[in-house]
XYZ file of C-alpha atoms in Angstrom:
772
model
C -58.015 -88.600 105.775
C -58.396 -85.780 108.238
C -56.507 -82.488 107.974
C -55.585 -80.612 111.171
C -53.329 -77.593 111.928
C -50.424 -78.449 114.224
C -48.205 -75.632 115.376
C -49.195 -73.694 112.278
C -48.549 -76.536 109.842
C -51.210 -78.489 107.936
C -50.998 -82.226 108.652
C -53.079 -85.019 107.127
C -53.622 -88.223 109.108
C -55.990 -91.196 108.951
C -59.423 -90.836 110.517
C -59.417 -92.237 114.052
C -55.817 -91.160 114.646
C -54.820 -89.327 117.819
C -53.056 -85.966 117.992
C -49.839 -87.852 119.003
C -49.990 -89.755 115.659
C -50.315 -86.491 113.785
C -47.341 -85.081 115.680
C -45.301 -88.131 114.758
C -46.262 -87.748 111.087
C -45.284 -84.050 111.186
C -41.993 -84.742 112.970
C -43.077 -82.750 116.009
C -42.000 -84.048 119.396
C -44.523 -84.022 122.211
C -43.069 -85.089 125.607
C -44.554 -88.345 126.925
C -43.958 -91.347 129.187
C -46.857 -93.789 128.944
C -47.425 -93.575 125.180
C -45.622 -96.190 123.023
C -46.376 -96.764 119.365
C -46.644 -100.558 119.804
C -48.899 -100.488 122.866
C -52.471 -99.451 123.568
C -53.198 -95.973 124.766
C -53.485 -95.573 128.565
C -53.174 -91.758 129.023
C -51.733 -92.352 132.475
C -48.826 -89.881 132.694
C -50.538 -86.721 131.218
C -47.107 -85.418 130.168
C -48.332 -85.000 126.563
C -50.860 -82.260 127.418
C -51.316 -79.842 124.427
C -53.579 -76.862 123.719
C -56.521 -77.617 121.457
C -58.355 -74.548 120.160
C -61.847 -74.203 121.733
C -61.087 -76.891 124.336
C -61.492 -75.479 127.915
C -58.297 -77.128 129.225
C -55.166 -78.858 127.911
C -55.814 -82.262 126.365
C -53.622 -85.411 126.335
C -52.184 -85.740 122.788
C -52.070 -89.538 123.033
C -55.800 -89.894 123.748
C -57.387 -86.981 121.845
C -58.815 -88.086 118.499
C -58.242 -85.731 115.565
C -61.178 -83.945 113.939
C -61.324 -82.027 110.664
C -59.976 -78.526 110.996
C -58.666 -79.084 114.588
C -56.048 -76.560 115.642
C -53.405 -77.869 118.029
C -50.562 -76.012 119.706
C -47.883 -78.156 121.344
C -45.487 -75.309 122.406
C -47.898 -72.548 123.402
C -47.582 -71.024 126.872
C -50.681 -72.929 127.994
C -49.328 -76.303 126.741
C -45.839 -75.840 128.198
C -47.217 -74.657 131.519
C -49.377 -77.747 131.690
C -46.489 -79.985 130.833
C -44.306 -78.314 133.559
C -47.057 -78.809 136.115
C -47.273 -82.529 135.303
C -43.519 -82.861 135.533
C -43.567 -81.210 138.984
C -46.262 -83.685 140.012
C -44.270 -86.704 138.697
C -41.102 -85.539 140.520
C -42.824 -85.045 143.878
C -42.176 -88.636 144.975
C -39.326 -89.548 142.659
C -36.158 -90.364 144.613
C -33.056 -88.232 143.989
C -30.837 -91.185 143.123
C -29.656 -90.251 139.627
C -25.980 -90.690 140.599
C -26.462 -94.351 141.337
C -29.345 -95.155 139.022
C -28.557 -97.655 136.259
C -30.913 -95.778 133.905
C -28.790 -92.608 134.248
C -27.843 -91.261 130.845
C -30.710 -93.059 128.994
C -33.593 -92.012 131.245
C -36.666 -90.373 129.658
C -37.616 -88.813 132.998
C -34.149 -87.351 133.417
C -34.134 -85.967 129.842
C -37.594 -84.348 130.143
C -36.918 -83.005 133.674
C -34.146 -80.885 132.125
C -36.629 -79.234 129.756
C -39.780 -79.185 131.819
C -38.757 -79.550 135.453
C -38.215 -76.802 137.975
C -34.867 -75.909 139.470
C -36.245 -76.475 143.012
C -39.081 -78.445 144.521
C -41.954 -76.899 146.457
C -42.609 -80.334 148.018
C -41.256 -80.619 151.563
C -42.965 -83.735 152.870
C -41.470 -87.243 153.061
C -41.207 -89.097 149.815
C -43.091 -92.414 149.429
C -41.237 -95.724 149.626
C -42.133 -98.822 147.583
C -40.460 -102.093 148.582
C -38.467 -103.983 145.995
C -39.681 -107.226 144.401
C -37.780 -110.312 143.325
C -39.247 -111.347 139.958
C -36.505 -113.674 138.735
C -32.930 -113.604 137.396
C -33.438 -111.233 134.419
C -35.358 -108.140 135.635
C -34.384 -106.075 138.657
C -37.237 -104.435 140.539
C -35.044 -103.240 143.378
C -35.980 -99.532 143.088
C -39.693 -99.474 142.576
C -39.908 -96.063 144.360
C -38.839 -94.677 141.014
C -41.930 -96.054 139.185
C -44.191 -93.352 137.654
C -47.061 -95.823 136.858
C -46.919 -95.411 133.136
C -48.034 -99.091 132.996
C -45.970 -99.787 129.851
C -44.698 -102.991 131.417
C -48.257 -104.111 132.302
C -49.556 -103.342 128.792
C -46.544 -105.113 127.200
C -47.341 -108.292 129.073
C -51.004 -108.258 128.162
C -50.700 -107.225 124.572
C -47.344 -108.346 123.184
C -46.091 -111.121 125.450
C -49.594 -112.501 125.851
C -49.391 -113.001 129.631
C -50.253 -110.347 132.196
C -47.475 -111.025 134.680
C -47.303 -107.503 136.133
C -50.224 -105.425 137.305
C -50.968 -102.309 139.370
C -52.548 -102.588 142.842
C -53.924 -100.015 145.288
C -54.743 -96.383 144.454
C -53.302 -92.935 144.592
C -49.897 -92.612 146.223
C -50.186 -96.229 147.366
C -50.278 -97.547 143.781
C -47.515 -99.959 142.881
C -46.544 -102.355 140.056
C -46.187 -105.931 141.211
C -46.747 -109.549 140.205
C -49.544 -109.457 142.766
C -48.950 -113.097 143.817
C -45.256 -112.528 144.519
C -44.218 -114.867 141.670
C -41.595 -114.413 138.993
C -41.845 -112.890 135.543
C -41.334 -115.907 133.220
C -42.211 -114.653 129.726
C -39.725 -115.496 126.997
C -39.960 -111.786 125.940
C -39.740 -110.258 129.415
C -36.545 -108.319 128.827
C -38.415 -105.867 126.571
C -40.035 -104.508 129.717
C -36.597 -103.145 130.690
C -36.371 -101.193 127.415
C -39.879 -99.898 127.765
C -39.472 -98.526 131.326
C -38.987 -94.766 130.977
C -37.402 -94.516 134.391
C -35.021 -96.752 136.367
C -37.697 -98.895 138.029
C -37.076 -101.981 135.809
C -33.456 -102.676 134.978
C -31.376 -105.542 133.691
C -30.233 -107.765 136.550
C -27.215 -109.199 134.780
C -26.068 -105.806 133.507
C -26.852 -103.874 136.702
C -24.027 -101.702 138.139
C -21.518 -102.981 135.551
C -21.160 -99.907 133.268
C -22.521 -96.467 132.458
C -24.342 -95.956 129.217
C -21.948 -93.287 127.997
C -18.985 -95.666 128.483
C -20.380 -98.173 125.957
C -19.678 -98.419 122.268
C -22.721 -99.505 120.160
C -22.298 -101.989 117.342
C -24.868 -103.661 115.141
C -25.263 -107.450 114.964
C -27.745 -110.278 114.239
C -29.083 -112.847 116.652
C -27.462 -116.319 116.341
C -30.404 -118.262 117.892
C -33.636 -118.763 116.063
C -34.640 -118.209 112.432
C -36.129 -114.723 112.980
C -32.733 -113.060 112.454
C -33.450 -110.417 115.095
C -31.352 -107.264 114.696
C -29.260 -106.337 117.692
C -27.273 -103.497 119.159
C -24.333 -105.023 121.059
C -22.839 -102.657 123.622
C -19.131 -103.043 124.395
C -16.741 -101.671 126.970
C -13.026 -102.481 126.997
C -13.302 -105.384 124.533
C -16.016 -106.987 126.562
C -19.692 -107.404 125.580
C -21.683 -105.656 128.356
C -25.253 -105.624 127.054
C -27.456 -106.498 124.098
C -30.469 -104.439 123.028
C -32.909 -104.590 120.054
C -32.112 -102.653 116.849
C -35.478 -101.611 115.393
C -36.361 -103.328 112.098
C -40.042 -103.410 111.303
C -39.587 -106.061 108.653
C -37.891 -108.554 111.009
C -38.193 -108.087 114.788
C -39.980 -104.731 115.068
C -38.495 -103.216 118.263
C -38.509 -106.457 120.298
C -36.017 -109.230 120.980
C -36.447 -112.510 122.861
C -34.702 -112.955 126.205
C -32.253 -115.432 124.698
C -31.143 -112.804 122.176
C -30.746 -110.292 125.036
C -29.008 -112.272 127.729
C -27.016 -115.062 125.966
C -24.067 -112.631 125.688
C -23.068 -113.773 129.196
C -21.745 -116.922 127.600
C -19.134 -115.182 125.486
C -17.569 -113.833 128.693
C -17.784 -117.185 130.548
C -14.962 -119.103 132.147
C -15.879 -122.072 129.863
C -14.435 -120.306 126.787
C -11.750 -122.230 124.992
C -8.937 -119.763 124.376
C -6.188 -121.936 122.848
C -6.023 -125.122 120.778
C -5.924 -128.425 122.679
C -4.953 -131.972 121.769
C -5.805 -135.058 123.833
C -2.749 -137.127 124.630
C -2.939 -140.147 126.907
C -6.428 -139.187 127.903
C -5.232 -135.712 129.093
C -5.805 -132.386 127.334
C -2.615 -130.557 126.356
C -2.667 -126.884 125.296
C -0.661 -126.399 122.081
C -0.065 -123.656 119.518
C -2.131 -123.277 116.348
C 0.581 -124.667 114.041
C 0.865 -127.897 116.058
C -2.926 -128.316 116.301
C -3.625 -127.715 112.633
C -0.780 -130.001 111.493
C -2.106 -132.724 113.802
C -5.540 -132.419 112.172
C -4.095 -132.328 108.596
C -1.866 -135.363 109.253
C -4.789 -137.222 110.793
C -7.086 -136.514 107.818
C -4.476 -137.556 105.273
C -3.796 -140.745 107.197
C -7.485 -141.682 107.367
C -7.945 -140.879 103.594
C -4.911 -143.115 102.712
C -5.896 -146.018 105.000
C -9.709 -146.042 104.969
C -10.738 -143.925 102.030
C -12.647 -140.640 101.910
C -15.886 -142.420 102.844
C -14.731 -142.512 106.430
C -14.270 -138.703 106.597
C -17.313 -136.605 107.525
C -18.284 -133.177 108.843
C -21.263 -131.899 110.819
C -21.897 -128.194 111.112
C -24.562 -126.577 113.294
C -27.026 -124.309 111.492
C -26.162 -121.718 114.211
C -22.860 -121.324 112.293
C -22.401 -118.580 109.695
C -22.808 -119.000 105.922
C -19.050 -118.507 105.555
C -18.158 -121.283 108.058
C -20.594 -123.775 106.628
C -19.554 -123.056 103.010
C -15.859 -123.600 103.769
C -16.623 -126.709 105.835
C -18.516 -128.246 102.948
C -15.833 -127.161 100.497
C -13.094 -128.700 102.655
C -14.833 -132.073 102.949
C -15.681 -132.148 99.246
C -12.142 -131.058 98.406
C -10.954 -134.268 100.163
C -13.377 -136.235 97.989
C -16.072 -136.997 100.556
C -19.798 -136.113 100.377
C -20.380 -136.710 104.087
C -21.470 -133.214 105.174
C -24.738 -132.268 106.949
C -26.186 -129.615 109.267
C -29.499 -131.368 110.089
C -28.390 -132.758 113.445
C -31.840 -133.402 114.789
C -33.606 -134.500 111.543
C -34.843 -138.089 111.550
C -35.701 -138.394 107.829
C -32.391 -138.067 105.967
C -34.046 -137.840 102.501
C -36.223 -134.828 103.466
C -34.623 -131.789 101.790
C -35.250 -129.141 99.197
C -34.183 -129.696 95.572
C -30.435 -129.309 94.959
C -29.197 -125.744 95.405
C -32.514 -124.652 96.927
C -33.866 -124.287 100.482
C -37.031 -124.786 102.484
C -38.245 -121.438 103.877
C -41.058 -119.588 105.637
C -43.125 -119.234 102.506
C -43.829 -115.514 103.021
C -42.150 -112.392 104.512
C -41.851 -112.397 108.370
C -43.793 -109.120 108.624
C -46.861 -110.709 106.992
C -47.283 -113.079 109.936
C -48.983 -110.224 111.818
C -51.570 -109.729 109.100
C -52.811 -113.325 108.566
C -56.470 -114.308 108.756
C -55.916 -118.062 109.138
C -52.855 -119.886 110.595
C -52.425 -123.657 110.863
C -49.236 -124.555 112.789
C -48.148 -128.142 112.425
C -45.695 -129.731 114.924
C -44.322 -126.721 116.852
C -43.798 -125.675 120.405
C -44.385 -122.255 118.889
C -44.050 -119.938 121.840
C -40.749 -121.381 123.069
C -39.296 -122.402 119.658
C -39.975 -119.033 117.971
C -40.842 -116.281 120.504
C -40.897 -113.478 117.967
C -42.870 -115.365 115.338
C -45.347 -116.338 118.096
C -45.560 -112.633 118.993
C -46.440 -111.696 115.391
C -49.053 -114.517 115.131
C -50.416 -113.363 118.559
C -51.007 -109.870 117.029
C -52.888 -111.482 114.121
C -54.979 -113.495 116.606
C -55.765 -110.373 118.622
C -57.105 -108.817 115.370
C -59.395 -111.758 114.698
C -57.172 -114.415 112.986
C -58.058 -118.021 113.649
C -54.925 -119.901 114.846
C -55.122 -123.646 114.662
C -52.585 -126.375 115.590
C -51.681 -129.971 115.110
C -49.505 -131.303 117.900
C -49.159 -133.915 120.568
C -50.521 -131.571 123.233
C -52.326 -128.269 123.638
C -49.571 -126.187 125.261
C -50.097 -122.569 126.170
C -49.306 -120.148 123.286
C -50.603 -117.129 125.178
C -53.016 -116.158 122.419
C -56.662 -116.802 121.461
C -56.700 -120.256 119.876
C -58.979 -121.819 117.273
C -59.222 -125.630 117.063
C -56.320 -127.834 118.351
C -55.868 -131.205 116.691
C -54.106 -133.321 119.368
C -52.548 -136.614 118.216
C -49.469 -138.728 119.012
C -46.495 -137.790 116.724
C -46.658 -141.080 114.803
C -50.269 -140.315 114.090
C -49.739 -136.741 112.792
C -49.734 -137.758 109.116
C -53.062 -139.545 109.622
C -54.516 -136.589 111.504
C -53.376 -134.109 108.824
C -54.773 -136.451 106.185
C -58.160 -136.055 107.934
C -58.018 -132.272 107.388
C -57.140 -132.881 103.750
C -60.003 -135.368 103.317
C -62.516 -132.875 104.672
C -61.182 -130.077 102.379
C -61.393 -132.553 99.449
C -65.058 -133.187 100.382
C -65.819 -129.452 100.556
C -64.142 -128.792 97.180
C -65.569 -131.902 95.547
C -62.136 -133.353 94.618
C -60.579 -136.744 95.415
C -58.806 -136.916 98.857
C -55.027 -137.183 98.479
C -54.962 -140.152 100.863
C -57.882 -142.008 102.441
C -58.676 -140.814 105.938
C -61.558 -140.256 108.351
C -61.637 -136.670 109.606
C -62.235 -136.008 113.345
C -64.528 -133.182 114.472
C -61.494 -130.926 115.108
C -60.145 -131.789 111.603
C -63.538 -130.829 110.083
C -63.560 -127.542 111.995
C -59.984 -126.665 110.911
C -60.813 -127.561 107.300
C -63.896 -125.348 107.332
C -61.952 -122.467 108.843
C -59.115 -122.730 106.288
C -61.697 -122.383 103.480
C -62.416 -118.863 104.776
C -60.264 -115.760 105.009
C -57.903 -114.238 102.457
C -54.393 -114.300 103.951
C -53.610 -117.875 105.061
C -50.540 -119.820 106.045
C -49.661 -123.398 106.985
C -46.465 -123.327 109.053
C -44.432 -126.446 109.853
C -42.475 -126.284 113.087
C -39.234 -127.804 114.373
C -41.008 -131.028 115.420
C -42.507 -131.371 111.884
C -39.088 -130.947 110.298
C -37.447 -133.438 112.625
C -40.326 -135.957 112.362
C -39.631 -139.440 110.918
C -42.355 -138.792 108.330
C -41.401 -135.144 107.622
C -41.857 -135.571 103.819
C -45.381 -136.930 104.207
C -46.337 -133.996 106.477
C -44.980 -131.453 103.962
C -46.719 -133.203 101.058
C -50.107 -133.047 102.816
C -49.579 -129.510 103.955
C -48.695 -128.478 100.387
C -51.810 -130.182 99.038
C -53.975 -128.404 101.652
C -52.297 -125.071 100.893
C -52.965 -125.443 97.195
C -56.666 -126.298 97.796
C -57.389 -123.419 100.227
C -55.016 -120.807 98.721
C -52.577 -120.710 101.626
C -48.768 -120.400 101.655
C -46.835 -123.309 103.156
C -43.508 -122.912 104.881
C -41.089 -123.983 107.563
C -40.475 -121.879 110.670
C -36.784 -123.036 110.747
C -34.980 -124.153 113.814
C -31.751 -122.135 113.792
C -30.406 -118.702 112.778
C -28.993 -120.114 109.579
C -31.226 -123.051 108.712
C -31.958 -121.522 105.248
C -28.336 -120.420 104.697
C -27.040 -123.905 105.506
C -29.237 -125.316 102.736
C -28.191 -122.631 100.247
C -24.459 -123.375 100.688
C -25.049 -127.094 100.268
C -23.999 -128.175 103.781
C -25.892 -131.352 102.883
C -24.749 -134.845 101.880
C -24.083 -135.226 98.139
C -24.538 -138.414 96.055
C -23.712 -141.389 98.259
C -22.927 -139.149 101.247
C -23.939 -139.898 104.808
C -26.504 -137.810 106.695
C -25.848 -136.352 110.138
C -27.777 -139.174 111.798
C -25.693 -141.814 109.979
C -22.433 -140.081 110.868
C -23.531 -139.603 114.507
C -24.687 -143.155 115.116
C -22.010 -145.207 113.371
C -18.345 -144.634 114.265
C -16.427 -142.661 111.592
C -12.601 -142.692 111.263
C -12.464 -138.902 111.077
C -15.207 -136.361 111.814
C -15.186 -132.587 112.016
C -17.681 -130.954 114.389
C -18.442 -127.289 113.810
C -20.285 -125.591 116.720
C -21.891 -128.940 117.544
C -22.203 -130.568 120.978
C -22.750 -134.268 120.206
C -24.695 -135.117 123.365
C -26.959 -132.071 123.335
C -27.489 -131.054 119.728
C -28.507 -134.398 118.221
C -31.714 -136.422 117.805
C -30.411 -139.598 119.474
C -28.065 -138.499 122.277
C -27.297 -141.964 123.652
C -26.364 -143.447 120.257
C -24.346 -140.370 119.336
C -22.192 -140.352 122.420
C -21.532 -144.117 122.047
C -20.559 -143.701 118.397
C -18.361 -140.686 118.989
C -16.378 -142.445 121.696
C -15.565 -145.225 119.220
C -14.713 -142.826 116.369
C -11.161 -142.306 115.146
C -10.173 -138.630 114.873
C -12.788 -136.226 116.244
C -12.001 -132.527 115.631
C -14.202 -129.991 117.460
C -14.288 -126.418 116.196
C -15.973 -124.690 119.139
C -15.817 -121.557 121.335
C -16.226 -123.633 124.500
C -13.809 -125.960 126.311
C -16.542 -128.244 127.613
C -18.561 -128.564 124.408
C -17.045 -131.826 123.147
C -14.259 -132.518 125.590
C -15.484 -136.050 126.396
C -15.509 -137.172 122.707
C -13.024 -134.925 120.848
C -9.335 -135.596 120.118
C -8.600 -132.029 119.064
C -10.367 -128.807 120.054
C -9.852 -125.638 117.963
C -11.106 -122.398 119.576
C -13.352 -120.538 117.054
C -15.065 -117.224 117.626
C -18.715 -116.842 118.635
C -20.854 -114.380 116.639
C -19.609 -111.412 118.678
C -16.001 -111.992 117.582
C -16.314 -112.815 113.907
C -17.742 -111.382 110.711
C -20.402 -113.542 109.088
C -23.794 -113.932 107.525
C -27.087 -115.489 108.528
C -30.020 -116.132 106.218
C -33.288 -115.976 108.168
C -36.510 -117.923 107.610
C -37.785 -115.588 104.900
C -34.472 -115.780 103.003
C -33.243 -112.334 104.161
C -29.423 -112.239 103.940
C -28.015 -110.291 106.989
C -24.272 -109.733 107.357
C -22.588 -108.601 110.586
C -19.113 -107.864 111.878
C -17.308 -108.886 115.059
C -18.023 -106.390 117.815
C -14.981 -107.280 120.003
C -11.563 -108.897 119.342
C -11.378 -112.643 119.585
C -10.562 -113.832 123.059
C -7.077 -115.204 123.651
C -5.952 -117.403 120.748
C -9.507 -117.761 119.380
C -9.831 -117.354 115.596
C -12.876 -116.853 113.324
C -14.186 -120.244 112.145
C -13.974 -119.349 108.468
C -10.260 -118.476 108.890
C -9.458 -121.762 110.605
C -11.186 -123.706 107.817
C -9.451 -121.680 105.128
C -6.033 -122.398 106.654
C -6.906 -126.123 106.974
C -7.779 -126.108 103.241
C -4.388 -124.522 102.471
C -2.476 -127.034 104.609
C -4.292 -129.896 102.933
C -3.275 -128.543 99.568
C -6.845 -128.057 98.329
C -7.663 -125.520 95.650
C -9.964 -122.536 96.221
C -8.898 -121.531 99.790
C -7.302 -118.181 99.116
C -10.073 -115.858 100.487
C -8.842 -112.768 102.352
C -12.070 -111.667 103.970
C -15.487 -112.923 105.111
C -17.079 -110.837 102.333
C -15.106 -112.857 99.721
C -16.267 -116.119 101.264
C -19.902 -114.900 101.353
C -19.784 -113.748 97.736
C -18.512 -117.233 96.727
C -20.972 -119.074 98.961
C -24.206 -117.245 98.057
C -23.409 -115.776 94.592
C -25.875 -113.175 93.349
C -27.990 -112.103 96.335
C -30.791 -110.903 94.080
C -31.214 -114.580 92.913
C -31.742 -115.928 96.472
C -35.560 -115.469 96.264
C -35.624 -117.795 93.247
C -33.785 -120.462 95.266
C -36.394 -120.675 98.070
C -38.617 -123.653 97.366
C -40.917 -125.689 99.619
C -41.326 -128.352 96.918
C -43.242 -131.375 98.143
C -43.847 -134.911 96.832
C -47.133 -136.666 96.322
C -49.058 -137.307 99.606
C -48.801 -140.917 100.747
C -50.707 -142.655 103.553
C -48.820 -143.397 106.764
C -50.765 -145.585 109.190
C -51.040 -144.192 112.715
C -49.078 -145.916 115.497
C -51.037 -146.207 118.690
C -48.312 -147.453 121.103
C -46.948 -145.231 123.845
C -44.424 -142.839 122.241
C -42.199 -139.878 123.045
C -42.549 -136.289 121.967
C -39.493 -134.206 122.656
C -39.231 -130.437 122.823
C -35.826 -128.719 122.994
C -36.195 -126.274 125.895
C -35.790 -122.624 124.880
C -32.612 -122.197 126.901
C -31.077 -125.487 125.700
C -31.115 -124.833 121.961
C -27.452 -123.871 121.391
C -24.117 -123.579 123.050
C -24.543 -119.899 123.988
C -27.833 -120.033 125.824
C -26.691 -123.149 127.720
C -23.807 -121.128 129.162
C -25.647 -117.879 130.029
C -26.074 -118.034 133.854
C -29.061 -115.758 134.070
C -31.000 -117.679 131.480
C -30.118 -120.990 133.248
C -31.756 -119.686 136.451
C -35.131 -118.979 134.799
C -38.291 -121.134 135.095
C -37.843 -122.256 131.471
C -34.413 -123.762 132.297
C -35.677 -126.057 135.048
C -34.577 -129.698 134.786
C -36.793 -131.663 132.397
C -39.493 -133.989 133.665
C -41.283 -136.930 132.181
C -44.754 -135.394 131.484
C -47.570 -138.049 131.260
C -51.134 -137.864 130.066
C -53.763 -138.019 132.806
C -54.859 -141.619 132.063
C -51.288 -142.927 132.320
C -50.642 -140.853 135.483
C -53.720 -142.387 137.092
C -52.900 -145.915 135.867
C -49.445 -145.762 137.432
C -50.856 -144.394 140.678
C -48.482 -141.435 140.701
C -48.558 -138.530 143.210
C -46.918 -135.108 142.877
C -43.167 -135.562 143.392
C -43.247 -139.085 141.944
C -40.612 -140.519 139.609
C -40.832 -142.776 136.605
C -38.461 -145.012 134.655
C -38.593 -144.058 130.975
C -37.191 -146.750 128.598
C -36.355 -146.301 124.912
C -34.986 -149.403 123.265
C -31.981 -150.527 125.312
C -31.531 -147.242 127.220
C -33.508 -146.031 130.230
C -33.505 -143.110 132.626
C -35.316 -142.247 135.896
C -36.966 -138.821 135.775
C -39.325 -136.799 138.001
C -42.850 -137.096 136.728
C -45.512 -134.543 135.973
C -49.003 -134.651 134.415
C -50.465 -132.715 131.505
C -54.141 -133.329 130.829
C -53.782 -131.854 127.279
C -51.325 -134.526 126.154
C -52.546 -137.155 123.645
C -53.342 -140.407 125.526
C -50.408 -142.378 124.094
C -47.654 -139.711 124.456
C -44.988 -139.023 127.004
C -43.257 -135.635 126.731
C -39.478 -135.781 127.604
C -37.247 -132.825 126.578
C -34.099 -133.314 124.448
C -30.970 -131.160 124.364
C -30.543 -131.280 128.108
C -27.846 -133.056 130.214
C -30.559 -134.796 132.320
C -31.995 -136.660 129.308
C -28.874 -137.559 127.242
C -29.207 -141.184 128.376
C -32.361 -141.591 126.261
C -32.876 -142.494 122.584
C -34.426 -140.673 119.628
C -36.625 -137.563 119.954
C -39.492 -139.551 118.354
C -40.028 -143.261 119.006
C -41.729 -145.834 121.179
C -41.215 -145.719 124.953
C -42.136 -147.713 127.995
C -42.897 -145.988 131.313
C -43.156 -147.538 134.770
C -43.270 -146.172 138.246
C -39.730 -145.829 139.698
C-alpha cells in the first residue's frame, strides 16, 4: 500500500493506483467527464486537473499514479483555476440547447458548468457543427455537436461490449465520434453507451422527447428476461413506464444492463395488451367480466375432471413467470389431482431434471465469472443468450482466461477465444467424451466412455488441467438437447477430474425458481412436450405462447387446435388467440409484485411500479381466486409475500437446494446425417421483447434464414439471395439461405421462436434441404 496526503488527509491506496482512485477511497469528489471506474483511463477531458506538490503544472487525477508521500490538493486555487479553464475550453463549442436537450436535468456537463463555468463566454466566433448520424433504432446521435470527445462510448464498445462500433476520426476541432463506415450500432449491450455519455450527444431514441427527468418517479425492479436477474430502475410518469435504467449491483449486473432489459418496456405500453377477460364463442372473441370468465374456466375444469379424469388436465407455465405465479399454478393443478405441470417448454429430454425439491444452477456466484482462469462453454449461443454473463466472461478473457466452446458452429462471442470444438448437435456427447477421454489419459484413470479425442479435444483437455479457477458451463442448447443428461454427466465427470465447477447458465429469469417451487411433473405426470404435442382436454397456459415458446412449434399448434379447453393467462391479446378458448389478462412484471431466482440462486423480490392496465390483474391473484372457486384448500393468501414465503420456505436454506447432480456417463453414438441446430434470437425469447418496436427494428431481429455450411452451399449451387426448402419430418418451409463457413459440415442453422419458422419441427433433429 502507498500512503499519500489528499487535501490534508492521509489516504492509503494500492500501489499502481491513480490519484482519482485515492480520491474515491477518501470520499473526495474530483470533477471529471472521461474517467469511469469500469473503463480504461483515457485522460481526454482534463477536467480532473489537481495540484500535486513539486509538480510544475496541474496534473490529471485520473492518469497520475500515486507515489509514497505524495501531497495532492484538489481544491486549491491552482487546481480550481485549472478546472475552470478546462470548463471554459469545453464550453467554447458546446451548443446552448439545454432547454430542449433530453439530457437536461441529468447532464454532467450542466452540473459541473454551474460550479466551474463562467457567467459569460469570451468566445465570439461561430460554434462548430457536427452532422447527426443514424446508428439504428435504439441510440439517437442527432446532436453530435454536443459531444466533448470523452470517448467513453468508444472505450465501452472495445472493452465491455467487445466490438468497437464507434470511433473518433479527424483531429482538433474537426474530431467527431462516428461508426466510420456509416453502419449501425448492433451490440446487445449498446444502450449502456447512453448512460455513459456525460452530455446529451447519445440519447435514447425510444424515450427521446417524451419526458423530463425531474417528472419521473424512480422505482426498483428486476429484469424478467434472462437468468442474470439484472437490477433495474424503472422510471414512471402518470402510471406509464417511460424508461428503464440499470440499478448498480456489483454482485449481479455491475452497472450494465442488456438492451432487452432496457427497451422491452415498450411492450407494456403496446396496443396489443389484453385489458379485459375474453371468451371465444362461435369462433369470435367476446369481452366479458372477470366473474363470467372465471366461472367459465371453473365449470370447464370441473366438467373435464368428471368426464375424462384429472389425467386430461394440465398446466404449462413459462419460467419468465414469478415464483408466486408458478407456485400457485402447480398448487392449483395438484389440488385438482393432476401431476401434469411443467415449465420446460423447450426441453427435449423430459427426464432431465434435478433431484426432487432441488434445482440445477450456475454452480458458482455470478460475480466469479469475471475472475475465472479456464471456461468451457457447452451448447450456448453465449453472447445473445446471456449478454451480461458473456460480458463477465469477456473480462476474464481480457485478463488472460482461456475460453473454450463445444457447439455446432464458431459464432462470434466478441472475446479472445481458446479452442472451439465444432460438431453437429447429435455428435456433442461423442465430442465431449473425447475431451473426457484425453483428461482420463492425462490423469491415468479409466475413461468414462470410450472415445477418440480430436486435436481440439486434446487441446481443451490440456488447458482445463491448468489454472485454478475453472468452470464448465452448459448453455440453453445443452439443456434443451435430446441427450441433455448425457452431456451433464460427462461435464460433471470432467469437472471432478480437473477441479472445475459445473453449472447451467439458465434460459429464463426464473429457471431456478421454477424448479424450486416444483413446477415440474410429479409421478405419472406429463412433461411440457407431451402436453404440447398430444391434445389435452383442458390446459392452462401461463405466460406461454404455444407457437413461439416451444421446442416443436408445428406439433404444438396442431395439438392445441385439437385440445378441449385452453385457458391462456397472458398480458397480450395476440399471445394465444388462435388456440385459446379463454384469455385472462394478467400483469407483466411492471404491474405485479413477485420474485425471481437467478442462475446463482439469488432470490430477488420486486413490486409493481405502475397500476395494472384496465382490468388486468396480477397472475398470482387470478390463480388464487381460481383455487377458491374450485373449492381447493390453501388458497387464502392476502399478499405476494405470503405466497413467496409458502413457495420458497426458509430463504437461508435455498443454497442447500441447488444441485447439479449428474448420472453416470453413458456413450451416445454420433449421428452424421444432416441435422438442425436452432438458436432462439435474442429479441424473440419472450412475449415482452417480441412486442417492443425498437428492439424489433434492430439487426438482431431480422427475419431468420436457413444458414448452411460451405460444402452444402456449394453443393446446392446457391448464390447470395437464394432460397432453400427445409424439411423436417412431414413439415417443410421455404426460407432465404445464407452461408456460415464455421458451421459443422452436417448442420443447418434455423432459428426457433420466430413467426417465420413456426411451420418447422423440433429444435434438434434431422432435416433435408434442397434448393427452392
